[in-house]
Short mmCIF file of C-alpha atoms in Angstrom, two decimals:
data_model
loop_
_atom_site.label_atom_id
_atom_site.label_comp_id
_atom_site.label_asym_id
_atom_site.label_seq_id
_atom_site.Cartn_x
_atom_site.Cartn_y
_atom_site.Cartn_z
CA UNK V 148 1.62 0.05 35.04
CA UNK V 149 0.87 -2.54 32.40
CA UNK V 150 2.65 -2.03 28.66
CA UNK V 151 0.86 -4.42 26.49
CA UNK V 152 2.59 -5.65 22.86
CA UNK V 153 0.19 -6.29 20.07
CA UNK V 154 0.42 -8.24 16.85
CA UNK V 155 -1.81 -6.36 14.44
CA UNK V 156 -3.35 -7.37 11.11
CA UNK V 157 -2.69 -5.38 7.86
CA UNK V 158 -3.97 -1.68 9.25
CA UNK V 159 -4.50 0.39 5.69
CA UNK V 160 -7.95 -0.62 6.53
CA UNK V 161 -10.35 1.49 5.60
CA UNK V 162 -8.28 4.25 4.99
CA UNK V 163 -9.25 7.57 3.31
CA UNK V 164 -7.90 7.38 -1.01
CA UNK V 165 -5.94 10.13 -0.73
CA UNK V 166 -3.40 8.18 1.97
CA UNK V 167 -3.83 4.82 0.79
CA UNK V 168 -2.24 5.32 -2.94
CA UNK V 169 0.59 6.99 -1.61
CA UNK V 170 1.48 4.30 1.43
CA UNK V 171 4.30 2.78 -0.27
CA UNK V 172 6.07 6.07 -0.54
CA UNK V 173 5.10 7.16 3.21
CA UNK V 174 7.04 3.52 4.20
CA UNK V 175 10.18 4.07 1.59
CA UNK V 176 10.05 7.13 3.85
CA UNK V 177 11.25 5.26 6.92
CA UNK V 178 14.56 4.28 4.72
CA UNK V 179 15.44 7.75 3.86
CA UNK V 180 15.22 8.39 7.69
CA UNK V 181 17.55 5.54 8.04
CA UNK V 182 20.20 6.97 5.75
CA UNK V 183 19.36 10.55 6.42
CA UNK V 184 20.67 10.12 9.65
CA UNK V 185 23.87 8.17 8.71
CA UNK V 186 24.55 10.74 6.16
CA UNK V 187 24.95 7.77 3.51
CA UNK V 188 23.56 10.16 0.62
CA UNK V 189 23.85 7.62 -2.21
CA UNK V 190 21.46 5.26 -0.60
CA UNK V 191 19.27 8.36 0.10
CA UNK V 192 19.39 9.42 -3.20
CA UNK V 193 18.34 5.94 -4.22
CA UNK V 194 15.69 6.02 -1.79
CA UNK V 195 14.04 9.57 -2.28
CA UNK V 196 13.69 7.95 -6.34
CA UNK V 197 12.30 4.79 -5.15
CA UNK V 198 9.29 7.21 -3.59
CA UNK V 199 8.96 9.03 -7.05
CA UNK V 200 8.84 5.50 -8.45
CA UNK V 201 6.17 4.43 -6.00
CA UNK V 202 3.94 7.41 -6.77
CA UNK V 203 4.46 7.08 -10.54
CA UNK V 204 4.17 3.10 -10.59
CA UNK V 205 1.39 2.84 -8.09
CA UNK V 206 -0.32 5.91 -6.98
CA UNK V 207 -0.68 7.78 -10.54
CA UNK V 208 -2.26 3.92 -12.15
CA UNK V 209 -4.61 3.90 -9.11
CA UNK V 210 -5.90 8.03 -9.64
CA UNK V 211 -6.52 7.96 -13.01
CA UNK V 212 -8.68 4.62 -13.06
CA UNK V 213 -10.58 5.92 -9.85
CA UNK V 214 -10.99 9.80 -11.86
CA UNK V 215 -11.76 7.76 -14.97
CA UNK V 216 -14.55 5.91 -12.89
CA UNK V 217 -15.85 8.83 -10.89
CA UNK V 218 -16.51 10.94 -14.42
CA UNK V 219 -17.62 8.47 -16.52
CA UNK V 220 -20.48 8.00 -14.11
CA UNK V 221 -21.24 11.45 -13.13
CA UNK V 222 -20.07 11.85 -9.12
CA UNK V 223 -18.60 15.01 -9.79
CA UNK V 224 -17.45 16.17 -6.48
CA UNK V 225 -15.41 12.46 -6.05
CA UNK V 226 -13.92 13.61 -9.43
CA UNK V 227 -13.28 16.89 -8.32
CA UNK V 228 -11.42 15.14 -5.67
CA UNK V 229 -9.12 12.94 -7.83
CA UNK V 230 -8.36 15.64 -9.59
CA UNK V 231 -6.92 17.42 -6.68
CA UNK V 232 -5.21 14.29 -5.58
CA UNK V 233 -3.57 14.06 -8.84
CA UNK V 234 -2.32 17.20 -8.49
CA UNK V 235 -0.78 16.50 -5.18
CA UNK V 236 0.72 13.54 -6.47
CA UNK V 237 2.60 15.37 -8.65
CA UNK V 238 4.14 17.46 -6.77
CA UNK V 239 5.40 14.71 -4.36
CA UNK V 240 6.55 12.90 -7.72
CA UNK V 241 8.59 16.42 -8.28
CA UNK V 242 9.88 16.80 -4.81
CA UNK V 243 11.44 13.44 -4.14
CA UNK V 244 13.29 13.90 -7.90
CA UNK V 245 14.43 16.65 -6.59
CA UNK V 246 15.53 15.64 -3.24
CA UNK V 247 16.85 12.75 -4.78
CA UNK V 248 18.87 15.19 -7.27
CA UNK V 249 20.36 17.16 -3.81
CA UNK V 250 21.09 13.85 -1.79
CA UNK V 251 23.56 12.75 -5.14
CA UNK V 252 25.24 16.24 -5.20
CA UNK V 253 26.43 15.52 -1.97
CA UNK V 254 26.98 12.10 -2.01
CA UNK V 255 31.11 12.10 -2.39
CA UNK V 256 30.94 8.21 -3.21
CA UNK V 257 28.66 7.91 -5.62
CA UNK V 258 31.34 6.78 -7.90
CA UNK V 259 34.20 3.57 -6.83
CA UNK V 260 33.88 0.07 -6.72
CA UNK V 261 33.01 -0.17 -3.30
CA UNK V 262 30.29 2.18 -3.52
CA UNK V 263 29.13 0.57 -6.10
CA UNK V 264 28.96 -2.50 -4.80
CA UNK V 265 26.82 -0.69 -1.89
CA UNK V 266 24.76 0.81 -4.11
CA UNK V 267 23.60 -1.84 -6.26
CA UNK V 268 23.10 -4.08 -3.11
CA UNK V 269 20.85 -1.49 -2.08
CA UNK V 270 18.86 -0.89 -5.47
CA UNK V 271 18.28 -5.31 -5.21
CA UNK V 272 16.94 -4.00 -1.90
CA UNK V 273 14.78 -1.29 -3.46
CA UNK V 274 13.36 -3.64 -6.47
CA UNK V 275 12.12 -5.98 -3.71
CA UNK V 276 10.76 -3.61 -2.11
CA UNK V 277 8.42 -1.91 -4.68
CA UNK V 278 7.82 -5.62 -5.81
CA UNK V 279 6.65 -6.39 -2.62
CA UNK V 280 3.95 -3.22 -2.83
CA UNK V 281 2.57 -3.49 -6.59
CA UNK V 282 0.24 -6.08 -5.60
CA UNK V 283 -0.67 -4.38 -2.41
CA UNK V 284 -3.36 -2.37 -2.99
CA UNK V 285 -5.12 -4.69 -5.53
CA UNK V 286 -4.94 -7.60 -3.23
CA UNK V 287 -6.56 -5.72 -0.50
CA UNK V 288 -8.72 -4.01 -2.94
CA UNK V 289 -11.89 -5.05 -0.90
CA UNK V 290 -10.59 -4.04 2.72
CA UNK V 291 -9.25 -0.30 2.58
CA UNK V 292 -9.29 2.70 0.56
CA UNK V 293 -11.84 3.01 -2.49
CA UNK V 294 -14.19 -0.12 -1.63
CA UNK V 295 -15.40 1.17 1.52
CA UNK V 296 -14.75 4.52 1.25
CA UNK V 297 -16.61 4.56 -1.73
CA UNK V 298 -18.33 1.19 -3.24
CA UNK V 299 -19.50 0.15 0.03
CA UNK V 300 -21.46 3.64 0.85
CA UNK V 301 -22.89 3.84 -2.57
CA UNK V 302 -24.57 0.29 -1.76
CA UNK V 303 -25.67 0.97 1.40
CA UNK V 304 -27.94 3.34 -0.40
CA UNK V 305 -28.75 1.61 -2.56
CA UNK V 306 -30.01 -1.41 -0.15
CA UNK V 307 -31.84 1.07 1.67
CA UNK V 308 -34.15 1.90 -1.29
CA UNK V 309 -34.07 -1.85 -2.15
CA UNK V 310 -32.40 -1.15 -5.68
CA UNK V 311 -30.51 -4.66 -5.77
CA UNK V 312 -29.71 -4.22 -9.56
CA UNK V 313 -27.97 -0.86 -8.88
CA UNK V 314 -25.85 -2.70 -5.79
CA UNK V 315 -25.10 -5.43 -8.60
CA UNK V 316 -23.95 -2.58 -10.54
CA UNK V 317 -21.77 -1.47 -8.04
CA UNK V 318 -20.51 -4.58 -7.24
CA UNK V 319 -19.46 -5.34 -10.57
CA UNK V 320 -18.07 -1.93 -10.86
CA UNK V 321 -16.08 -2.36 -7.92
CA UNK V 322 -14.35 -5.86 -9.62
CA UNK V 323 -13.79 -4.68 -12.51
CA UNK V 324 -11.90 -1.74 -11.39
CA UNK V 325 -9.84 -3.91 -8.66
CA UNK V 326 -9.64 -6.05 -12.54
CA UNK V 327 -8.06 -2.47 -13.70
CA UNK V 328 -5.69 -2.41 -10.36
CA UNK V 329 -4.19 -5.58 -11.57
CA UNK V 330 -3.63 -4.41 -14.88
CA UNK V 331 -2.40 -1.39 -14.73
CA UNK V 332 0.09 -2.19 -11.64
CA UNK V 333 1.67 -5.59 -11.24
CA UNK V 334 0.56 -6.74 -14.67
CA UNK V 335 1.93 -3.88 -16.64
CA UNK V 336 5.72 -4.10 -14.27
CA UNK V 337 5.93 -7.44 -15.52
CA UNK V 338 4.81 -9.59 -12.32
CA UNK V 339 3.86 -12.97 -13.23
CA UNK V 340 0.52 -14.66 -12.34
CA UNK V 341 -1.46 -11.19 -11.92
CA UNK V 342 -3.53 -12.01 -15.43
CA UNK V 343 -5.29 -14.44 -13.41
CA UNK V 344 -6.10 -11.98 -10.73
CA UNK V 345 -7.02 -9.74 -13.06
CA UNK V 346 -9.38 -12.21 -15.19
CA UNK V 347 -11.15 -13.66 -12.15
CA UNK V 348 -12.34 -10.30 -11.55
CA UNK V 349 -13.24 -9.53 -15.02
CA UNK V 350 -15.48 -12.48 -14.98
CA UNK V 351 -16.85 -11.76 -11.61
CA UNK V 352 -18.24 -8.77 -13.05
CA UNK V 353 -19.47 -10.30 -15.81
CA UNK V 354 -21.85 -12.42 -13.72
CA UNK V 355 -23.28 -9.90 -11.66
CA UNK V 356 -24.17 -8.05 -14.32
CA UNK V 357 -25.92 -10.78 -16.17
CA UNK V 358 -27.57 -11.11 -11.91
CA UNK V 359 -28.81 -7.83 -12.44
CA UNK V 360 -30.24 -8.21 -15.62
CA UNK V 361 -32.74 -10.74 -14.10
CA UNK V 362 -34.00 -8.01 -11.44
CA UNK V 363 -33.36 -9.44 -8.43
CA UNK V 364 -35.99 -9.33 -5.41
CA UNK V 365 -33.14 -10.27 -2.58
CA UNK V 366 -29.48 -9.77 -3.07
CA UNK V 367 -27.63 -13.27 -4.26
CA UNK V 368 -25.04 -14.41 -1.84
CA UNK V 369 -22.73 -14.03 -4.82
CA UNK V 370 -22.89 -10.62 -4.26
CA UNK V 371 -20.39 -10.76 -1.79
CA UNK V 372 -17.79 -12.58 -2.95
CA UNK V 373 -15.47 -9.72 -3.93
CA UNK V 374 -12.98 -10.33 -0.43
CA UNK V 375 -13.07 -14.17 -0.34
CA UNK V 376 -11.92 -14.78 -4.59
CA UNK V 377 -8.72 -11.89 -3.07
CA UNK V 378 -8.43 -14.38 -0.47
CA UNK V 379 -8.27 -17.47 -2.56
CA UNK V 380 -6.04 -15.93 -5.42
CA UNK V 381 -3.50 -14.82 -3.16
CA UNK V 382 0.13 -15.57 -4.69
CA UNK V 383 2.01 -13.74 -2.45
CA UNK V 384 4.08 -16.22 0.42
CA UNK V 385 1.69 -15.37 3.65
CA UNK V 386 4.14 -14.38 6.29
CA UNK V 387 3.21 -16.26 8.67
CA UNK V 388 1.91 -15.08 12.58
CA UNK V 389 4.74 -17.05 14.18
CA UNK V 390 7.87 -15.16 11.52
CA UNK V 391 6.14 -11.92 12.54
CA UNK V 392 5.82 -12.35 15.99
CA UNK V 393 10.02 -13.89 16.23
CA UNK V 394 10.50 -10.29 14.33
CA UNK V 395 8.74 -8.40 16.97
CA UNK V 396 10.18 -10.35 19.60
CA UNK V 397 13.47 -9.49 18.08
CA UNK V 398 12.75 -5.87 17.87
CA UNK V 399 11.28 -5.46 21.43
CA UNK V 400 14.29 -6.85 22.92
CA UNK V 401 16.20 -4.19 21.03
CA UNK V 402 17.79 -1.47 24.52
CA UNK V 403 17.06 1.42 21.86
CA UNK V 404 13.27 0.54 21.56
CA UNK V 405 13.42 -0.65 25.25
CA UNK V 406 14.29 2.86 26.26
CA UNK V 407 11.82 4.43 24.05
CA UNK V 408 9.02 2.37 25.41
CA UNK V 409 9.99 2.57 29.28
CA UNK V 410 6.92 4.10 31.05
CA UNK V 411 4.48 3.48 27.93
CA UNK V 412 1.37 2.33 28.59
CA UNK V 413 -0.83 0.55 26.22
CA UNK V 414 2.13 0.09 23.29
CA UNK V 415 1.35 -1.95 20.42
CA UNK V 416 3.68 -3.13 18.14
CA UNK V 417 2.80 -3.56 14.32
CA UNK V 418 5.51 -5.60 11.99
CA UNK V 419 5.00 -5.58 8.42
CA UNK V 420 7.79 -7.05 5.68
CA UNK V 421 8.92 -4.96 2.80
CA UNK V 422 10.74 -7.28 0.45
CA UNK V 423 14.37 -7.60 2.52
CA UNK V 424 13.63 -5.87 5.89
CA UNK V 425 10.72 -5.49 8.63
CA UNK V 426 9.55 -2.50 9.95
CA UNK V 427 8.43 -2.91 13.35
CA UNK V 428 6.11 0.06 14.72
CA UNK V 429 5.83 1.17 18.17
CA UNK V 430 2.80 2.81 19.23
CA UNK V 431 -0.36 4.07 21.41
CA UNK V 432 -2.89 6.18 21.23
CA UNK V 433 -1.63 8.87 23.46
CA UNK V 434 1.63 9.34 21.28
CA UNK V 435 1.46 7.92 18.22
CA UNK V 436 4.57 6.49 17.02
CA UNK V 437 7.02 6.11 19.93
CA UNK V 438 9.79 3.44 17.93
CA UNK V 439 10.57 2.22 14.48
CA UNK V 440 12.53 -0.42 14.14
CA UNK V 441 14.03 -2.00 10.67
CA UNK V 442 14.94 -5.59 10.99
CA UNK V 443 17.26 -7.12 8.69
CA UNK V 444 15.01 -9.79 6.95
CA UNK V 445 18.38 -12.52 5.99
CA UNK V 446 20.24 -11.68 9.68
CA UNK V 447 17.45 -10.98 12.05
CA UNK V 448 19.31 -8.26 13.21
CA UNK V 449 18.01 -4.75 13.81
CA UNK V 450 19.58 -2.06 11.57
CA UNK V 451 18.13 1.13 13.18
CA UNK V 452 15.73 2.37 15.62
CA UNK V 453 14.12 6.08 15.23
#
């Protein structure tokens, strides 16, 4: 039978709110795995905060600007919603304190130079790694989560009655709260060149509003320029197809994800950087995940397989 390996795209496409804003804590998840298993409880204690710090440095920013949104302009049940999501947030935020409280209680090395030395190799590790997912959701602001879960539905209606200033509306609310993404997340941690991000959006919205003002018969082609300005503002070093697919091809060869895979059918692999390491996924559509693998990003060499 024939096991096929794909190179996917980014996949948080489309995907509901209430998942998307809490991604970069579901992938720091993989690296508690890691040292769950290896019984290394400093670096799991460092890991379970680096998911609080996710949720409180990402996911909280991201609620309250979408809540803020939903009330001020009266969709109450998407409100409602947020509200609940909020809720759920923080109680994540509390449990991975907590676990990270248990994991240092019974870490026996916490203190000593060479634990040290481990330790703050692996909190350089951490800062690249949230560093690597502030930006995240803001630069794909236009492909998953609250654009086309949201934004995109409320124009479609909106088209259908042939209200073009109300889609204007929506299009400029839609910049100016990926504007509010940029702000509130890499802007406010300190990451440098996001103002312009966040400007280019801010004037974006400007001119659609002054569009709409004018009562538009057809929709502008400026209407739709949301995705391509994300596209051309990108800062971020593009990883490029041939780096990913050496890291899959790395991976793959791998006799732990070899064994997992034999008699697979349909597997696709999905490789995504995170700041110092790739996770490689292994999966189909029968199973789900079958392997994750975490490739070391300086030696190319694979540092676990679950």
């Amino acid at each position: 039978m024939t096991r096929t390996l794909l190179l996917f795209p980014i996949f948080l496409l489309a995907m509901q709110p209430s998942i998307a804003v809490r991604q970069g804590t579901a992938t720091a998840e993989v690296f508690i795995r890691r040292y769950t298993q290896s019984n290394d409880f400093g670096r799991l204690a460092l890991w379970h905060e680096a998911a609080a710090e996710c949720l409180k440095r990402i996911s909280v920013p991201m609620n309250e600007i979408a809540h803020n949104y939903y009330v001020r302009h009266g969709y109450q049940k998407w409100a409602a919603r947020a509200k609940k999501e909020a809720q759920e947030i923080q109680e994540q935020y509390r449990f991975y304190r907590t676990r990270a409280e248990i994991a240092w209680d019974r870490s026996e090395t916490r203190r000593g130079e060479v634990t040290s030395s481990l330790l703050n190799a692996e909190r350089q590790n951490i800062a690249k790694f949230i560093t690597t997912w502030l930006p995240r959701y803001p630069d794909r602001f236009y492909e998953f989560g609250i654009y086309p879960t949201f934004f995109r539905k409320q124009r479609e209606i909106a088209e259908q009655r042939g209200d073009y200033v109300k889609v204007l509306h929506l299009e400029a609310d839609a910049a100016e709260m990926c504007a509010a993404q940029y702000e509130r997340i890499p802007v406010a941690s300190g990451l440098k060149n996001y103002e312009k991000h966040r400007d280019t959006y801010r004037q974006y919205a400007s001119h659609l509003r002054s569009l709409a003002q004018q009562d538009p018969k057809i929709l502008p082609p400026l209407v739709d320029k949301g995705k391509p300005i994300a596209d051309s503002l990108a800062t971020l070093a593009v990883l490029s197809q041939q780096k990913a697919a050496v890291v899959l091809q790395i991976a793959a060869s791998d006799a732990r994800v070899k064994a997992a895979l034999a008699g697979q059918n349909g597997v696709h692999a999905y490789p995504t950087f995170q700041g110092f390491a790739w996770i490689v996924s292994f999966f189909n559509h029968s199973r789900g995940d079958i392997a994750i693998a975490i490739v070391d990003e300086e030696t190319a060499k694979v540092l676990n397989v679950f």
